[in-house]
Amino acid sequence: MTTVPRTRLDLTRIEAARRVIDPVFLDTPLYPCDPLGQALGCRVSVKLETANPVRSFKGRGTEVVVSGLSGPAAVCASAGNLGQALAWSARGRGVAVTVVASRSAPAVKLERIRALGARLELVDGDFDEARERAVAIAGHDGIRLVEDSLDLETCEGAATIGLELLDTPFDAVLIALGGGAMATGIGHVLKSRAPGVEVVCVQPAGAPAMTRSWHERRVVTTESTSTIADGVAGRRPIREVLDDLLVVADDAVLVREESIVAGMRLLLEHAGLVVEPSAALGVAAVLENRARFAGRHVAVVVCGGNVDLPAYHRWLGNGLP
């Protein structure tokens, strides 16, 4: 008999989340990518979370958040993708959204937040400064603070990806690790329904706080981050999220910046996918440990495609027009 992992998440609520999430975010493509697998030395299936209106998996969680809102307004801190998703989910439901982001966030993400009708407030510093400002706005205005990964709706919305992975027998699933919503969500489902699948979380070496926390089994913060993978560049893990991650993750690994860029290039060359750096973390993990995954069937969750094109061209250095 399968043992359900003891986390904050609930499989019944995760299954119910599918009924409130707009179908445009559900049943995203999942397919074997033989050319990518040949390049990596293992069987690779791609779970494509960029084929939706906000080009990331975040819409799954914001749909659950907004469907349960009792007030007319909400605020969140965002590296870019959550803000877009919250704005998209709110705009047809009469909810006013404020997004707080760093001035250094990719311009393309900031532009899309504005285009979706959210009020955008920029702060100096990084995501954690943006989070502090969002908390202050929520307290002052008396509105809902949406905290990615801490709010169960964001985790259980992301967990619906896990439901869609269950029909294919994988040896391992590689998941980008930032705040932890996607990793804890998918991990909870897999450990509930397919406990033999290895759940491997991947984070940049330049933003290692959650991975260090997982290994030390306590919250470890860092003073700064240095990575092109802006979507996962947090410094202060959330205790409750770490507790869940400790239950459902089999491993958490760090990868180098050059491996992230190489992963982006492989996804372009062998899968025809233009992805943001966070979405290439799983491929980077295989590149750095080919022997571990050799001959195995791995699923790579391609979690975001909101890429700054000038930066993308610089990173890949291949003369794209």
Coordinates of C-alpha atoms in Angstrom, one line a residue:
M1 CA 0.0 0.0 0.0
T2 CA 1.3 3.4 -1.0
T3 CA 2.1 5.8 1.9
V4 CA 0.9 9.3 1.4
P5 CA 3.8 11.7 2.3
R6 CA 3.0 14.0 5.3
T7 CA 3.3 17.5 3.9
R8 CA 1.0 20.5 3.9
L9 CA -0.4 19.4 0.6
D10 CA -3.4 17.2 0.1
L11 CA -4.0 14.9 -2.9
T12 CA -7.8 15.5 -2.9
R13 CA -7.3 19.2 -3.1
I14 CA -4.8 18.8 -5.9
E15 CA -7.2 16.7 -7.9
A16 CA -9.9 19.3 -7.2
A17 CA -7.6 22.1 -8.4
R18 CA -7.9 20.7 -11.9
R19 CA -11.6 21.7 -11.9
V20 CA -10.9 25.4 -11.2
I21 CA -7.7 25.9 -13.4
D22 CA -8.4 27.2 -16.8
P23 CA -8.0 24.3 -19.3
V24 CA -5.5 26.4 -21.2
F25 CA -2.9 25.6 -18.5
L26 CA -3.7 21.9 -18.2
D27 CA -2.6 18.7 -20.0
T28 CA 0.5 20.4 -21.4
P29 CA 2.6 18.5 -23.9
L30 CA 4.5 15.5 -22.6
Y31 CA 6.6 13.7 -25.2
P32 CA 9.8 11.8 -25.7
C33 CA 12.6 13.9 -27.3
D34 CA 14.9 11.4 -28.9
P35 CA 17.5 13.9 -30.2
L36 CA 17.9 15.5 -26.8
G37 CA 18.1 12.0 -25.2
Q38 CA 20.8 11.0 -27.6
A39 CA 22.8 14.1 -26.8
L40 CA 22.5 13.4 -23.1
G41 CA 22.9 9.7 -23.0
C42 CA 19.5 8.8 -21.6
R43 CA 15.8 8.6 -22.5
V44 CA 14.4 12.1 -22.1
S45 CA 10.8 13.2 -22.1
V46 CA 9.9 16.9 -22.1
K47 CA 7.0 18.3 -20.0
L48 CA 6.4 21.6 -21.7
E49 CA 5.0 24.2 -19.4
T50 CA 5.6 27.2 -21.7
A51 CA 2.7 26.5 -24.2
N52 CA 0.2 28.7 -22.4
P53 CA -0.7 32.4 -22.3
V54 CA 1.9 33.3 -19.6
R55 CA 4.6 31.0 -20.9
S56 CA 5.2 29.3 -17.5
F57 CA 3.7 26.9 -15.1
K58 CA 2.8 29.6 -12.7
G59 CA -0.7 30.0 -14.1
R60 CA -1.7 26.7 -12.6
G61 CA -1.2 28.1 -9.1
T62 CA -2.6 31.6 -9.7
E63 CA -5.8 30.1 -11.1
V64 CA -6.3 28.3 -7.8
V65 CA -5.4 31.4 -5.8
V66 CA -7.8 33.7 -7.6
S67 CA -10.7 31.3 -7.7
G68 CA -10.7 31.3 -3.9
L69 CA -10.2 35.0 -3.4
S70 CA -12.8 36.7 -1.2
G71 CA -11.5 40.3 -1.7
P72 CA -11.2 42.6 -4.7
A73 CA -7.5 43.0 -4.7
A74 CA -4.2 41.1 -4.3
V75 CA -0.5 41.8 -4.2
C76 CA 2.5 39.6 -4.8
A77 CA 6.3 39.8 -5.1
S78 CA 7.6 38.3 -8.3
A79 CA 10.7 37.7 -10.3
G80 CA 8.4 38.1 -13.3
N81 CA 6.5 34.9 -14.0
L82 CA 4.2 34.8 -11.0
G83 CA 3.3 38.4 -11.6
Q84 CA 2.2 37.7 -15.1
A85 CA 0.2 34.7 -14.1
L86 CA -1.5 36.4 -11.3
A87 CA -2.4 39.3 -13.5
W88 CA -3.7 36.9 -16.2
S89 CA -5.9 35.0 -13.7
A90 CA -7.2 38.1 -12.1
R91 CA -8.1 40.3 -15.1
G92 CA -11.2 38.4 -16.0
R93 CA -12.4 38.1 -12.5
G94 CA -12.5 41.7 -11.4
V95 CA -9.5 41.5 -9.1
A96 CA -7.0 44.4 -9.0
V97 CA -3.4 43.1 -8.8
T98 CA -0.3 44.9 -7.7
V99 CA 3.0 43.2 -8.5
V100 CA 6.3 44.2 -6.8
A101 CA 9.4 43.3 -8.7
S102 CA 13.1 44.1 -8.8
R103 CA 14.2 46.8 -11.2
S104 CA 16.8 44.3 -12.5
A105 CA 14.1 41.7 -13.5
P106 CA 14.1 40.9 -17.2
A107 CA 12.4 43.8 -19.1
V108 CA 10.2 41.4 -21.1
K109 CA 8.6 40.0 -17.9
L110 CA 8.0 43.5 -16.6
E111 CA 6.4 44.6 -19.9
R112 CA 4.0 41.7 -19.9
I113 CA 2.9 42.3 -16.3
R114 CA 2.0 45.8 -17.3
A115 CA 0.3 44.6 -20.5
L116 CA -1.9 42.3 -18.5
G117 CA -3.3 45.2 -16.5
A118 CA -1.5 44.8 -13.2
R119 CA 0.0 47.8 -11.3
L120 CA 3.7 47.3 -11.2
E121 CA 5.9 48.7 -8.5
L122 CA 9.7 48.3 -8.8
V123 CA 12.2 48.2 -6.0
D124 CA 15.9 48.4 -5.8
G125 CA 17.5 45.1 -4.8
D126 CA 16.4 41.5 -5.5
F127 CA 13.4 39.3 -5.0
D128 CA 13.6 39.3 -1.3
E129 CA 13.4 43.1 -1.1
A130 CA 10.4 42.9 -3.4
R131 CA 8.8 40.4 -1.0
E132 CA 9.3 42.7 1.9
R133 CA 7.6 45.5 0.0
A134 CA 4.7 43.3 -1.0
V135 CA 4.2 42.4 2.6
A136 CA 4.1 46.0 3.6
I137 CA 1.5 46.9 0.8
A138 CA -0.7 44.0 1.9
G139 CA -0.7 45.1 5.5
H140 CA -1.3 48.8 4.7
D141 CA -4.0 48.2 2.2
G142 CA -5.6 45.2 3.8
I143 CA -5.5 43.1 0.7
R144 CA -4.5 39.5 0.0
L145 CA -0.8 38.8 -0.1
V146 CA 0.0 36.0 -2.5
E147 CA 3.2 34.3 -1.5
D148 CA 4.5 31.8 -3.9
S149 CA 5.4 28.5 -2.4
L150 CA 4.1 29.5 1.1
D151 CA 0.5 29.7 -0.1
L152 CA -0.7 26.1 -0.6
E153 CA -2.7 27.1 -3.7
T154 CA 0.5 27.8 -5.6
C155 CA 1.9 24.4 -4.6
E156 CA -1.2 22.5 -5.2
G157 CA -1.8 24.2 -8.5
A158 CA 1.7 23.3 -9.6
A159 CA 1.1 19.8 -8.3
T160 CA -1.3 19.2 -11.1
I161 CA 1.8 18.8 -13.3
G162 CA 2.5 15.7 -11.3
L163 CA -0.9 14.2 -12.0
E164 CA -0.1 14.6 -15.7
L165 CA 3.2 12.7 -15.3
L166 CA 1.7 9.7 -13.7
D167 CA 0.7 7.9 -16.8
T168 CA 4.3 7.5 -18.0
P169 CA 6.8 5.3 -16.2
F170 CA 9.8 7.5 -15.4
D171 CA 12.9 6.6 -13.5
A172 CA 13.5 10.2 -12.4
V173 CA 11.9 13.6 -12.7
L174 CA 14.1 16.7 -12.8
I175 CA 12.5 19.9 -11.4
A176 CA 13.8 23.4 -11.2
L177 CA 14.1 24.5 -7.5
G178 CA 13.5 28.1 -6.4
G179 CA 10.9 28.9 -3.8
G180 CA 9.7 25.3 -3.9
A181 CA 6.1 25.3 -5.1
M182 CA 6.7 23.2 -8.2
A183 CA 9.1 20.8 -6.5
T184 CA 7.0 20.2 -3.5
G185 CA 3.8 20.0 -5.6
I186 CA 5.1 17.5 -8.2
G187 CA 7.0 15.7 -5.5
H188 CA 4.0 15.2 -3.3
V189 CA 2.0 13.6 -6.2
L190 CA 4.8 11.4 -7.3
K191 CA 5.6 10.1 -3.8
S192 CA 1.8 9.5 -3.2
R193 CA 1.2 7.7 -6.5
A194 CA 4.6 6.6 -8.0
P195 CA 7.0 6.5 -5.0
G196 CA 9.6 4.7 -7.1
V197 CA 10.3 7.7 -9.2
E198 CA 13.3 9.7 -8.1
V199 CA 12.5 13.3 -7.5
V200 CA 15.6 15.4 -8.2
C201 CA 15.5 19.2 -7.6
V202 CA 18.0 21.4 -9.4
Q203 CA 19.2 24.9 -8.5
P204 CA 22.0 27.2 -9.7
A205 CA 25.2 27.2 -7.7
G206 CA 24.9 30.9 -7.7
A207 CA 21.6 30.8 -5.9
P208 CA 22.0 27.8 -3.6
A209 CA 19.9 28.6 -0.5
M210 CA 17.1 26.1 -0.8
T211 CA 19.5 23.3 -1.9
R212 CA 21.8 24.0 1.0
S213 CA 18.8 24.1 3.3
W214 CA 17.6 20.7 2.0
H215 CA 21.0 19.1 2.7
E216 CA 21.5 20.6 6.1
R217 CA 17.8 20.1 7.0
R218 CA 17.5 23.6 8.3
V219 CA 16.9 27.0 6.7
V220 CA 20.1 28.4 5.3
T221 CA 20.0 31.9 3.9
T222 CA 22.6 33.6 1.6
E223 CA 23.6 37.3 1.4
S224 CA 23.3 37.5 -2.4
T225 CA 22.8 35.5 -5.5
S226 CA 24.6 35.5 -8.8
T227 CA 22.9 33.6 -11.6
I228 CA 21.2 34.1 -15.0
A229 CA 18.4 31.9 -13.7
D230 CA 16.4 34.9 -12.2
G231 CA 13.3 32.8 -11.7
V232 CA 14.9 30.7 -9.0
A233 CA 17.2 33.3 -7.4
G234 CA 15.9 33.5 -3.8
R235 CA 18.0 34.0 -0.7
R236 CA 15.7 33.2 2.1
P237 CA 13.9 29.8 2.0
I238 CA 10.5 29.4 3.7
R239 CA 10.6 27.0 6.6
E240 CA 7.2 25.4 5.9
V241 CA 8.2 24.8 2.2
L242 CA 11.5 23.3 3.2
D243 CA 9.7 20.9 5.6
D244 CA 7.6 19.7 2.7
L245 CA 10.6 19.4 0.4
L246 CA 12.5 17.3 2.9
V247 CA 9.6 14.8 2.7
V248 CA 9.2 14.5 -1.1
A249 CA 12.6 15.2 -2.7
D250 CA 15.1 12.4 -3.1
D251 CA 18.0 14.8 -4.0
A252 CA 18.8 18.5 -4.5
V253 CA 21.7 19.4 -6.7
L254 CA 23.5 22.5 -7.8
V255 CA 24.6 23.3 -11.4
R256 CA 27.1 25.7 -12.9
E257 CA 26.2 28.7 -15.0
E258 CA 27.9 27.2 -18.0
S259 CA 25.9 24.1 -17.7
I260 CA 22.7 26.1 -17.7
V261 CA 23.7 27.9 -20.9
A262 CA 24.6 24.5 -22.4
G263 CA 21.2 23.2 -21.4
M264 CA 19.5 26.1 -23.1
R265 CA 21.5 25.5 -26.2
L266 CA 20.6 21.8 -26.3
L267 CA 16.9 22.5 -25.8
L268 CA 17.1 24.9 -28.8
E269 CA 19.2 22.6 -31.0
H270 CA 17.5 19.3 -30.2
A271 CA 14.0 20.2 -29.1
G272 CA 13.4 23.5 -30.9
L273 CA 12.6 25.2 -27.6
V274 CA 13.6 28.8 -26.6
V275 CA 13.6 28.7 -22.8
E276 CA 14.6 30.9 -20.0
P277 CA 17.6 29.7 -17.8
S278 CA 15.4 28.2 -15.0
A279 CA 13.8 25.9 -17.5
A280 CA 17.2 24.4 -18.5
L281 CA 18.2 23.4 -15.0
G282 CA 17.1 19.8 -15.5
V283 CA 19.1 19.4 -18.6
A284 CA 22.1 21.0 -16.9
A285 CA 21.9 18.4 -14.1
V286 CA 22.1 15.6 -16.6
L287 CA 25.1 17.3 -18.3
E288 CA 27.0 17.5 -15.0
N289 CA 26.3 13.9 -14.1
R290 CA 25.8 11.8 -17.2
A291 CA 26.8 8.6 -15.4
R292 CA 24.0 9.0 -12.9
F293 CA 21.3 9.2 -15.5
A294 CA 22.8 7.0 -18.3
G295 CA 20.2 4.7 -19.8
R296 CA 17.4 5.9 -17.5
H297 CA 14.1 7.5 -18.5
V298 CA 14.0 11.0 -17.2
A299 CA 11.3 13.7 -17.4
V300 CA 12.5 17.3 -17.7
V301 CA 10.0 19.9 -16.7
V302 CA 10.5 22.9 -19.0
C303 CA 9.0 25.4 -16.7
G304 CA 9.3 28.8 -18.4
G305 CA 9.9 30.6 -21.7
N306 CA 9.9 34.3 -20.8
V307 CA 13.3 35.0 -22.0
D308 CA 15.0 38.3 -22.6
L309 CA 16.1 37.9 -26.3
P310 CA 19.2 40.1 -26.2
A311 CA 20.5 38.3 -23.2
Y312 CA 19.6 35.0 -24.7
H313 CA 21.7 35.8 -27.8
R314 CA 24.6 36.8 -25.6
W315 CA 24.4 33.6 -23.5
L316 CA 24.2 31.3 -26.4
G317 CA 26.7 33.3 -28.5
N318 CA 25.5 31.7 -31.7
G319 CA 24.6 34.7 -33.8
L320 CA 20.8 34.3 -33.7
P321 CA 19.2 37.3 -35.4

